[in-house]
Amino acid sequence: MATSTTTDTPEHQPSLKRAIGPKLLILFVIGDILGTGIYATTGKVAGKVGGALWLPFVIGFVVAVMTAASYVELVGKYPKAAGAALYTQRAFKLPFLTFIIAFMVMCSGLSSASAAARAFSGDYFLEFTDAVPPTLIAILFILALAALALRGVSESVKTNVVLTLVELTGLLIILAIGAWAVLTGGGEPSRLGEFQAEGTGFALLTSVLGATALGFFAFVGFEDSVNMAEETKDPVRTFPRAIFLGVAVTGTIYVLVALVSSLLVDYRVLETSSGPLLEVVKAGGVDFPPKLFALIALFAVTNSALINIMMASRLCYGLANERVLPRGMGRVLRNRRTPVTGIVFVTLIAIGLVSTGGIEGLGDTTAFLLLCVFTVVNIAVLVLRKDHVEHRHFRTPTILPVLGAITSLILASPLSERGTDVYIRAGVLIGIGIVLWGVNKVWMKVRHEEEASRR
């Protein structure tokens, strides 16, 4: 695999710098998955399912592993920055579908970053002050992360390492508090088998599906890493271990944190908080400073937002190189070698999204968009089996993408009792994408006619 180069592309744009090694990539994946989902939406998941809070995370983990296997096979075959959009185009060769998938992935990252910004300005921040309007805090938060992303991938990923270690520490504190509670006879084990839904078995099923669909927001992130393929050293060998290990570590932690949360705090209390793990700390019977944990949580949601801003900007860069977006979207800042146009573009969208909903609505929008994308990606990996490449790469068992497509489609369907606002928000975003597709087609046609007239 080629190493970093300073040679310009044919359009006189410098290539992206290969600065991410195996250890950095593993921490990048873990840091991307951990964060806003577990720190901010655990309570909302509990509100949907009840005390059996652990069950949606177990199901979400299984679905994530199946889809992660498809991504590992595809990034091994095509180590490019465009991710799901690249796989969709190669499999179906439908430019319109490619653009919509790309736009959905981009919007999912930005709605996730916006959810993180809202979480940052919520209950965790309120432990320190309520003097600054939450929306202003969220906007300044996004602008600060955009500035860091502009500075360079090495700085961004190294910042991610620090923040990942901090957020892991926070979750280990929760697990330690839970272990202490169990050893001292604290907590209420009977809550772990309680379900919020009443009535028929179908009501229980839809309740669990709804909780799993929202809880799946906590697992998204592994798909972001494939957009860093052109900045990773030897991606064909590095990605399988990084993605599988990242999903395994985070899935285990999530299930344990869910068990501790339900053990120590009633689901009705968790449901009303935008900082549910702070409630766990306060109820744990351990003298741990709430403000210190709130600070850790703020670092955690910062990490989620930073990586999503990075992912979305790299997606713009990759799509521009694939001619799905105008070439101007692939402009690289020469001295820093970062995708400057992409970063500015996604930052503006993220600022707009901050005002469209709360943590639950933005988180569920992220999960819905990605579940739709995952359905397509799981099908694409099967279609692309006929496309052979010269180098060796990971190949997932066929049953996994089949089950991954089915489960993703079910969780994206109305069976999950998703709020109407989520479908409306996603529909508006996709509508914007369709408009942009039309504008881009006109622009390409005009450019083609101009080039033809010069001949």
Short mmCIF file of C-alpha atoms in Angstrom, two decimals:
data_model
loop_
_atom_site.label_atom_id
_atom_site.label_comp_id
_atom_site.label_asym_id
_atom_site.label_seq_id
_atom_site.Cartn_x
_atom_site.Cartn_y
_atom_site.Cartn_z
CA MET A 1 0.00 0.00 0.00
CA ALA A 2 1.32 3.41 -0.92
CA THR A 3 2.50 5.66 1.84
CA SER A 4 1.93 9.37 2.22
CA THR A 5 2.77 11.51 -0.77
CA THR A 6 2.91 15.20 -1.47
CA THR A 7 2.18 14.79 -5.17
CA ASP A 8 -0.79 16.77 -6.41
CA THR A 9 -3.72 15.10 -8.12
CA PRO A 10 -4.45 15.86 -11.79
CA GLU A 11 -6.63 18.73 -10.57
CA HIS A 12 -3.59 20.09 -8.68
CA GLN A 13 -4.99 19.15 -5.28
CA PRO A 14 -2.59 17.54 -2.77
CA SER A 15 -3.45 14.04 -1.57
CA LEU A 16 -4.61 13.37 1.97
CA LYS A 17 -1.86 12.50 4.44
CA ARG A 18 -1.60 8.86 5.63
CA ALA A 19 -1.12 9.60 9.32
CA ILE A 20 -3.31 6.95 11.04
CA GLY A 21 -1.62 3.74 12.20
CA PRO A 22 -3.25 0.57 13.66
CA LYS A 23 -3.36 1.75 17.29
CA LEU A 24 -4.69 5.18 16.39
CA LEU A 25 -7.36 3.60 14.18
CA ILE A 26 -8.55 1.25 16.95
CA LEU A 27 -8.86 4.18 19.34
CA PHE A 28 -10.53 6.20 16.59
CA VAL A 29 -13.21 3.48 16.13
CA ILE A 30 -13.75 3.05 19.88
CA GLY A 31 -13.86 6.80 20.38
CA ASP A 32 -16.33 7.26 17.54
CA ILE A 33 -18.73 4.60 18.84
CA LEU A 34 -18.47 5.66 22.47
CA GLY A 35 -19.79 9.04 23.47
CA THR A 36 -23.11 10.78 22.97
CA GLY A 37 -25.22 7.63 22.58
CA ILE A 38 -24.39 5.96 25.89
CA TYR A 39 -23.85 9.19 27.83
CA ALA A 40 -27.01 10.98 26.69
CA THR A 41 -29.66 8.61 25.30
CA THR A 42 -29.52 5.74 27.82
CA GLY A 43 -32.40 7.29 29.73
CA LYS A 44 -34.58 7.66 26.63
CA VAL A 45 -33.96 4.00 25.77
CA ALA A 46 -35.01 3.07 29.32
CA GLY A 47 -38.18 5.10 28.87
CA LYS A 48 -39.12 2.96 25.86
CA VAL A 49 -38.31 -0.49 27.25
CA GLY A 50 -38.30 -0.16 31.05
CA GLY A 51 -35.91 -1.79 33.50
CA ALA A 52 -34.73 -4.37 30.94
CA LEU A 53 -32.49 -1.63 29.57
CA TRP A 54 -29.71 -4.09 28.73
CA LEU A 55 -31.76 -5.99 26.11
CA PRO A 56 -31.84 -3.30 23.37
CA PHE A 57 -28.08 -2.91 23.68
CA VAL A 58 -27.53 -6.66 23.28
CA ILE A 59 -29.69 -6.69 20.13
CA GLY A 60 -28.02 -3.53 18.85
CA PHE A 61 -24.61 -5.13 19.36
CA VAL A 62 -25.59 -8.16 17.25
CA VAL A 63 -26.92 -5.96 14.43
CA ALA A 64 -23.78 -3.79 14.57
CA VAL A 65 -21.46 -6.81 14.29
CA MET A 66 -23.28 -8.12 11.20
CA THR A 67 -23.13 -4.78 9.41
CA ALA A 68 -19.57 -4.09 10.56
CA ALA A 69 -18.52 -7.33 8.85
CA SER A 70 -19.93 -6.03 5.57
CA TYR A 71 -18.04 -2.75 5.94
CA VAL A 72 -14.81 -4.61 6.69
CA GLU A 73 -15.11 -6.65 3.49
CA LEU A 74 -15.90 -3.59 1.39
CA VAL A 75 -13.22 -1.29 2.76
CA GLY A 76 -10.72 -4.10 2.19
CA LYS A 77 -11.75 -4.33 -1.46
CA TYR A 78 -12.06 -0.59 -2.04
CA PRO A 79 -9.87 1.41 0.40
CA LYS A 80 -11.23 4.81 -0.64
CA ALA A 81 -12.64 7.73 1.34
CA ALA A 82 -16.22 7.72 0.04
CA GLY A 83 -17.43 4.71 2.06
CA ALA A 84 -21.06 3.64 1.59
CA ALA A 85 -21.52 5.89 -1.45
CA LEU A 86 -18.60 4.23 -3.23
CA TYR A 87 -19.97 0.76 -2.45
CA THR A 88 -23.46 1.71 -3.64
CA GLN A 89 -22.16 3.09 -6.92
CA ARG A 90 -20.00 0.06 -7.63
CA ALA A 91 -22.83 -2.35 -6.79
CA PHE A 92 -25.84 -0.70 -8.45
CA LYS A 93 -24.34 1.90 -10.81
CA LEU A 94 -27.25 4.26 -10.17
CA PRO A 95 -25.83 7.78 -9.64
CA PHE A 96 -29.04 9.05 -8.08
CA LEU A 97 -29.08 6.26 -5.47
CA THR A 98 -25.39 6.85 -4.84
CA PHE A 99 -25.97 10.52 -4.16
CA ILE A 100 -28.90 9.88 -1.82
CA ILE A 101 -26.95 7.28 0.16
CA ALA A 102 -24.00 9.66 0.39
CA PHE A 103 -26.23 12.49 1.51
CA MET A 104 -27.92 10.29 4.12
CA VAL A 105 -24.55 9.25 5.53
CA MET A 106 -23.42 12.86 5.64
CA CYS A 107 -26.63 13.99 7.32
CA SER A 108 -26.44 11.14 9.82
CA GLY A 109 -23.01 12.32 10.89
CA LEU A 110 -24.19 15.88 11.18
CA SER A 111 -27.36 14.99 13.10
CA SER A 112 -25.14 12.94 15.41
CA ALA A 113 -22.78 15.91 15.88
CA SER A 114 -25.80 18.11 16.53
CA ALA A 115 -27.12 15.64 19.11
CA ALA A 116 -23.69 15.76 20.76
CA ALA A 117 -23.79 19.55 20.74
CA ARG A 118 -27.22 19.45 22.41
CA ALA A 119 -25.95 16.92 24.94
CA PHE A 120 -22.97 19.17 25.65
CA SER A 121 -25.28 22.07 26.50
CA GLY A 122 -27.68 19.89 28.56
CA ASP A 123 -27.67 18.51 32.11
CA TYR A 124 -23.95 17.81 32.18
CA PHE A 125 -23.12 21.44 31.37
CA LEU A 126 -25.78 22.64 33.82
CA GLU A 127 -23.71 21.14 36.63
CA PHE A 128 -21.44 24.14 36.14
CA THR A 129 -23.61 27.05 34.96
CA ASP A 130 -26.92 27.95 33.37
CA ALA A 131 -25.87 31.51 32.47
CA VAL A 132 -25.27 30.84 28.76
CA PRO A 133 -28.14 29.97 26.36
CA PRO A 134 -27.87 26.27 25.37
CA THR A 135 -28.23 26.97 21.64
CA LEU A 136 -25.35 29.45 21.71
CA ILE A 137 -23.21 26.92 23.57
CA ALA A 138 -24.01 24.28 20.97
CA ILE A 139 -23.11 26.57 18.04
CA LEU A 140 -19.80 27.69 19.58
CA PHE A 141 -19.06 24.05 20.33
CA ILE A 142 -19.44 23.05 16.67
CA LEU A 143 -17.35 26.00 15.46
CA ALA A 144 -14.51 25.07 17.82
CA LEU A 145 -14.48 21.49 16.54
CA ALA A 146 -14.49 22.69 12.92
CA ALA A 147 -11.41 24.79 13.65
CA LEU A 148 -9.65 21.74 15.09
CA ALA A 149 -10.63 19.63 12.06
CA LEU A 150 -9.19 22.31 9.76
CA ARG A 151 -5.88 22.24 11.58
CA GLY A 152 -5.07 18.67 10.52
CA VAL A 153 -5.94 14.98 10.72
CA SER A 154 -2.98 14.19 13.01
CA GLU A 155 -4.08 16.83 15.52
CA SER A 156 -7.72 15.72 15.29
CA VAL A 157 -6.99 12.02 15.70
CA LYS A 158 -4.54 12.61 18.56
CA THR A 159 -7.16 14.76 20.27
CA ASN A 160 -9.54 11.85 19.70
CA VAL A 161 -7.11 9.53 21.52
CA VAL A 162 -7.07 11.77 24.60
CA LEU A 163 -10.85 12.21 24.60
CA THR A 164 -11.39 8.47 24.07
CA LEU A 165 -9.30 7.66 27.12
CA VAL A 166 -11.26 10.21 29.14
CA GLU A 167 -14.66 8.86 28.09
CA LEU A 168 -13.53 5.28 28.70
CA THR A 169 -12.51 6.36 32.19
CA GLY A 170 -16.01 7.75 32.75
CA LEU A 171 -17.66 4.48 31.76
CA LEU A 172 -15.23 2.49 33.90
CA ILE A 173 -16.24 4.70 36.83
CA ILE A 174 -19.87 3.72 36.19
CA LEU A 175 -18.92 0.04 36.12
CA ALA A 176 -16.89 0.42 39.33
CA ILE A 177 -19.85 2.08 41.02
CA GLY A 178 -22.06 -0.78 39.86
CA ALA A 179 -19.60 -3.39 41.15
CA TRP A 180 -19.51 -1.63 44.53
CA ALA A 181 -23.31 -1.57 44.66
CA VAL A 182 -23.52 -5.31 43.96
CA LEU A 183 -20.88 -6.14 46.56
CA THR A 184 -22.58 -4.01 49.23
CA GLY A 185 -26.09 -5.27 48.47
CA GLY A 186 -27.24 -2.03 46.83
CA GLY A 187 -29.46 -1.58 43.81
CA GLU A 188 -32.63 -3.39 42.79
CA PRO A 189 -31.91 -6.54 40.70
CA SER A 190 -35.62 -7.16 40.06
CA ARG A 191 -35.71 -4.11 37.78
CA LEU A 192 -33.48 -5.86 35.23
CA GLY A 193 -36.41 -8.02 34.07
CA GLU A 194 -39.09 -5.32 34.04
CA PHE A 195 -40.62 -4.15 30.77
CA GLN A 196 -42.40 -0.83 30.37
CA ALA A 197 -44.87 -2.15 27.74
CA GLU A 198 -48.18 -3.58 28.84
CA GLY A 199 -50.78 -5.61 26.97
CA THR A 200 -50.16 -7.98 24.08
CA GLY A 201 -46.93 -9.61 23.00
CA PHE A 202 -46.95 -7.37 19.92
CA ALA A 203 -46.85 -4.30 22.17
CA LEU A 204 -43.82 -5.74 23.94
CA LEU A 205 -42.17 -6.50 20.60
CA THR A 206 -42.64 -2.98 19.24
CA SER A 207 -41.46 -1.53 22.56
CA VAL A 208 -38.23 -3.52 22.38
CA LEU A 209 -37.78 -2.67 18.70
CA GLY A 210 -38.31 1.03 19.43
CA ALA A 211 -35.77 0.94 22.26
CA THR A 212 -33.30 -0.97 20.08
CA ALA A 213 -33.71 1.47 17.19
CA LEU A 214 -32.94 4.43 19.47
CA GLY A 215 -30.24 2.54 21.35
CA PHE A 216 -28.58 1.70 18.04
CA PHE A 217 -27.52 5.34 17.93
CA ALA A 218 -24.98 4.39 20.58
CA PHE A 219 -23.38 1.85 18.21
CA VAL A 220 -23.05 4.02 15.12
CA GLY A 221 -19.56 5.22 14.38
CA PHE A 222 -17.70 2.20 13.06
CA GLU A 223 -18.95 3.14 9.58
CA ASP A 224 -17.31 6.57 9.94
CA SER A 225 -13.87 5.03 10.07
CA VAL A 226 -14.02 3.75 6.47
CA ASN A 227 -14.08 7.37 5.32
CA MET A 228 -10.58 7.69 6.79
CA ALA A 229 -9.24 4.90 4.54
CA GLU A 230 -7.09 7.25 2.44
CA GLU A 231 -5.48 8.61 5.61
CA THR A 232 -4.76 5.17 7.13
CA LYS A 233 -1.51 3.25 6.75
CA ASP A 234 -2.12 -0.12 5.04
CA PRO A 235 -5.95 0.02 5.35
CA VAL A 236 -6.55 -3.48 3.90
CA ARG A 237 -4.77 -5.09 6.86
CA THR A 238 -5.57 -2.49 9.51
CA PHE A 239 -9.34 -2.11 9.24
CA PRO A 240 -10.63 -5.64 10.06
CA ARG A 241 -8.97 -5.77 13.47
CA ALA A 242 -9.78 -2.15 14.28
CA ILE A 243 -13.50 -2.34 13.46
CA PHE A 244 -14.20 -5.74 15.04
CA LEU A 245 -12.22 -4.94 18.17
CA GLY A 246 -13.83 -1.52 18.43
CA VAL A 247 -17.37 -2.91 18.18
CA ALA A 248 -16.60 -5.74 20.64
CA VAL A 249 -15.11 -3.44 23.27
CA THR A 250 -17.88 -0.85 23.05
CA GLY A 251 -20.67 -3.45 22.91
CA THR A 252 -19.43 -5.13 26.09
CA ILE A 253 -19.14 -1.81 27.89
CA TYR A 254 -22.61 -0.71 26.75
CA VAL A 255 -24.35 -3.83 28.04
CA LEU A 256 -22.57 -3.57 31.41
CA VAL A 257 -23.35 0.14 31.73
CA ALA A 258 -27.01 -0.54 30.90
CA LEU A 259 -27.15 -3.23 33.60
CA VAL A 260 -25.62 -0.88 36.18
CA SER A 261 -27.92 2.01 35.20
CA SER A 262 -31.07 -0.08 35.57
CA LEU A 263 -29.79 -1.69 38.75
CA LEU A 264 -29.23 1.63 40.52
CA VAL A 265 -31.82 4.03 39.03
CA ASP A 266 -35.50 3.58 38.22
CA TYR A 267 -36.14 3.86 34.48
CA ARG A 268 -38.62 6.71 35.04
CA VAL A 269 -35.84 8.80 36.58
CA LEU A 270 -33.43 7.93 33.78
CA GLU A 271 -36.05 8.83 31.17
CA THR A 272 -36.36 12.44 32.33
CA SER A 273 -32.62 13.20 32.32
CA SER A 274 -30.38 14.33 29.44
CA GLY A 275 -27.46 13.24 31.63
CA PRO A 276 -28.61 9.78 32.77
CA LEU A 277 -25.19 8.50 33.82
CA LEU A 278 -24.91 11.44 36.18
CA GLU A 279 -28.01 10.05 37.91
CA VAL A 280 -26.21 6.72 38.26
CA VAL A 281 -23.22 8.42 39.90
CA LYS A 282 -25.47 10.25 42.36
CA ALA A 283 -27.40 7.07 43.25
CA GLY A 284 -24.38 4.77 43.48
CA GLY A 285 -23.58 5.27 47.15
CA VAL A 286 -20.01 6.24 46.29
CA ASP A 287 -18.56 9.63 47.17
CA PHE A 288 -17.62 10.61 43.61
CA PRO A 289 -17.86 14.33 42.69
CA PRO A 290 -20.79 14.83 40.27
CA LYS A 291 -19.06 17.83 38.68
CA LEU A 292 -16.01 15.75 37.84
CA PHE A 293 -18.17 13.12 36.15
CA ALA A 294 -20.08 15.84 34.31
CA LEU A 295 -16.75 17.15 32.99
CA ILE A 296 -15.83 13.66 31.78
CA ALA A 297 -19.20 13.39 30.04
CA LEU A 298 -18.62 16.73 28.29
CA PHE A 299 -15.32 15.38 26.94
CA ALA A 300 -17.15 12.25 25.76
CA VAL A 301 -19.77 14.07 23.71
CA THR A 302 -17.04 16.36 22.36
CA ASN A 303 -15.28 13.31 20.99
CA SER A 304 -18.42 12.10 19.20
CA ALA A 305 -19.00 15.46 17.55
CA LEU A 306 -15.35 15.87 16.49
CA ILE A 307 -15.23 12.52 14.72
CA ASN A 308 -18.56 13.10 12.97
CA ILE A 309 -17.39 16.47 11.67
CA MET A 310 -14.24 14.78 10.40
CA MET A 311 -16.21 11.94 8.79
CA ALA A 312 -18.68 14.20 6.99
CA SER A 313 -15.94 16.46 5.63
CA ARG A 314 -13.96 13.47 4.33
CA LEU A 315 -17.12 12.16 2.72
CA CYS A 316 -17.47 15.45 0.84
CA TYR A 317 -13.87 15.07 -0.29
CA GLY A 318 -14.38 11.48 -1.45
CA LEU A 319 -17.61 12.24 -3.28
CA ALA A 320 -16.02 15.15 -5.07
CA ASN A 321 -13.23 12.87 -6.30
CA GLU A 322 -15.88 10.39 -7.50
CA ARG A 323 -17.61 13.25 -9.39
CA VAL A 324 -20.82 12.79 -7.39
CA LEU A 325 -20.37 16.30 -5.98
CA PRO A 326 -18.72 19.23 -7.79
CA ARG A 327 -14.93 19.08 -7.79
CA GLY A 328 -14.81 22.22 -5.67
CA MET A 329 -16.05 20.15 -2.71
CA GLY A 330 -12.75 18.28 -2.83
CA ARG A 331 -10.57 21.34 -2.33
CA VAL A 332 -7.73 20.70 0.11
CA LEU A 333 -6.04 23.30 2.31
CA ARG A 334 -2.50 23.16 0.94
CA ASN A 335 -0.51 23.92 4.06
CA ARG A 336 -2.57 21.65 6.36
CA ARG A 337 -3.73 19.12 3.70
CA THR A 338 -7.25 18.95 5.12
CA PRO A 339 -10.51 19.10 3.09
CA VAL A 340 -11.29 22.76 3.74
CA THR A 341 -14.42 23.13 1.59
CA GLY A 342 -15.95 19.99 3.05
CA ILE A 343 -15.31 21.12 6.62
CA VAL A 344 -16.90 24.53 6.04
CA PHE A 345 -19.91 22.99 4.27
CA VAL A 346 -20.71 20.37 6.92
CA THR A 347 -20.19 22.86 9.73
CA LEU A 348 -22.87 25.14 8.31
CA ILE A 349 -25.33 22.23 8.05
CA ALA A 350 -24.56 21.10 11.61
CA ILE A 351 -25.23 24.59 12.95
CA GLY A 352 -28.59 24.54 11.17
CA LEU A 353 -29.50 21.12 12.59
CA VAL A 354 -28.81 22.17 16.17
CA SER A 355 -32.10 24.07 16.23
CA THR A 356 -34.27 21.26 14.81
CA GLY A 357 -34.69 19.01 17.82
CA GLY A 358 -33.49 17.62 21.12
CA ILE A 359 -31.05 14.83 21.88
CA GLU A 360 -33.57 12.03 21.43
CA GLY A 361 -34.96 13.34 18.14
CA LEU A 362 -31.54 14.01 16.61
CA GLY A 363 -30.16 10.71 17.88
CA ASP A 364 -33.11 8.74 16.49
CA THR A 365 -32.76 10.60 13.18
CA THR A 366 -29.12 9.51 13.04
CA ALA A 367 -30.05 5.89 13.73
CA PHE A 368 -32.88 5.89 11.16
CA LEU A 369 -30.73 7.33 8.37
CA LEU A 370 -27.91 4.89 9.04
CA LEU A 371 -30.21 1.87 9.32
CA CYS A 372 -31.46 2.70 5.83
CA VAL A 373 -27.87 3.00 4.63
CA PHE A 374 -26.87 -0.25 6.35
CA THR A 375 -29.67 -2.07 4.55
CA VAL A 376 -28.22 -0.96 1.21
CA VAL A 377 -24.61 -1.68 2.22
CA ASN A 378 -25.46 -5.22 3.36
CA ILE A 379 -27.09 -5.87 -0.01
CA ALA A 380 -24.19 -4.23 -1.85
CA VAL A 381 -21.61 -6.56 -0.33
CA LEU A 382 -23.50 -9.52 -1.82
CA VAL A 383 -23.86 -7.89 -5.22
CA LEU A 384 -20.16 -7.03 -5.32
CA ARG A 385 -19.06 -10.60 -4.72
CA LYS A 386 -18.86 -10.87 -8.52
CA ASP A 387 -16.36 -7.98 -8.62
CA HIS A 388 -12.94 -9.49 -7.96
CA VAL A 389 -9.92 -7.39 -7.00
CA GLU A 390 -6.25 -8.29 -7.34
CA HIS A 391 -5.32 -8.05 -3.66
CA ARG A 392 -6.45 -10.31 -0.81
CA HIS A 393 -9.01 -8.98 1.66
CA PHE A 394 -11.42 -10.04 4.41
CA ARG A 395 -14.56 -11.90 3.27
CA THR A 396 -17.55 -12.11 5.62
CA PRO A 397 -19.78 -15.23 5.80
CA THR A 398 -22.75 -14.71 3.46
CA ILE A 399 -25.34 -15.19 6.22
CA LEU A 400 -24.17 -12.05 8.05
CA PRO A 401 -24.99 -9.45 5.37
CA VAL A 402 -28.29 -11.24 4.70
CA LEU A 403 -29.33 -11.02 8.35
CA GLY A 404 -27.81 -7.54 8.60
CA ALA A 405 -30.01 -6.24 5.79
CA ILE A 406 -33.17 -7.80 7.25
CA THR A 407 -32.62 -6.56 10.81
CA SER A 408 -31.60 -3.07 9.68
CA LEU A 409 -34.74 -2.79 7.57
CA ILE A 410 -36.96 -3.92 10.47
CA LEU A 411 -35.38 -1.40 12.86
CA ALA A 412 -35.84 1.38 10.28
CA SER A 413 -39.51 0.49 9.77
CA PRO A 414 -42.56 1.90 11.62
CA LEU A 415 -42.53 -1.27 13.76
CA SER A 416 -39.95 0.50 15.92
CA GLU A 417 -42.53 3.10 17.08
CA ARG A 418 -40.31 5.95 15.94
CA GLY A 419 -41.67 9.46 16.44
CA THR A 420 -43.22 11.28 13.47
CA ASP A 421 -40.76 14.14 13.91
CA VAL A 422 -37.89 11.80 13.06
CA TYR A 423 -39.43 10.79 9.72
CA ILE A 424 -40.25 14.41 8.93
CA ARG A 425 -36.71 15.58 9.70
CA ALA A 426 -35.20 12.75 7.68
CA GLY A 427 -37.61 13.43 4.83
CA VAL A 428 -36.69 17.10 4.74
CA LEU A 429 -32.98 16.23 4.69
CA ILE A 430 -33.46 13.74 1.87
CA GLY A 431 -35.56 16.33 0.02
CA ILE A 432 -32.69 18.77 0.29
CA GLY A 433 -30.45 16.07 -1.11
CA ILE A 434 -32.74 15.58 -4.09
CA VAL A 435 -32.69 19.32 -4.80
CA LEU A 436 -28.88 19.33 -4.59
CA TRP A 437 -28.77 16.36 -6.95
CA GLY A 438 -30.77 18.33 -9.50
CA VAL A 439 -28.57 21.39 -9.11
CA ASN A 440 -25.45 19.28 -9.52
CA LYS A 441 -26.84 17.63 -12.69
CA VAL A 442 -27.54 21.06 -14.21
CA TRP A 443 -24.07 22.27 -13.23
CA MET A 444 -22.42 19.22 -14.78
CA LYS A 445 -24.45 19.65 -17.98
CA VAL A 446 -23.48 23.30 -18.30
CA ARG A 447 -19.85 22.46 -17.69
CA HIS A 448 -19.97 19.70 -20.31
CA GLU A 449 -21.50 22.08 -22.86
CA GLU A 450 -18.82 24.69 -22.13
CA GLU A 451 -16.08 22.12 -22.59
CA ALA A 452 -17.68 20.93 -25.84
CA SER A 453 -17.84 24.49 -27.19
CA ARG A 454 -14.10 24.97 -26.59
CA ARG A 455 -13.19 21.96 -28.76
#
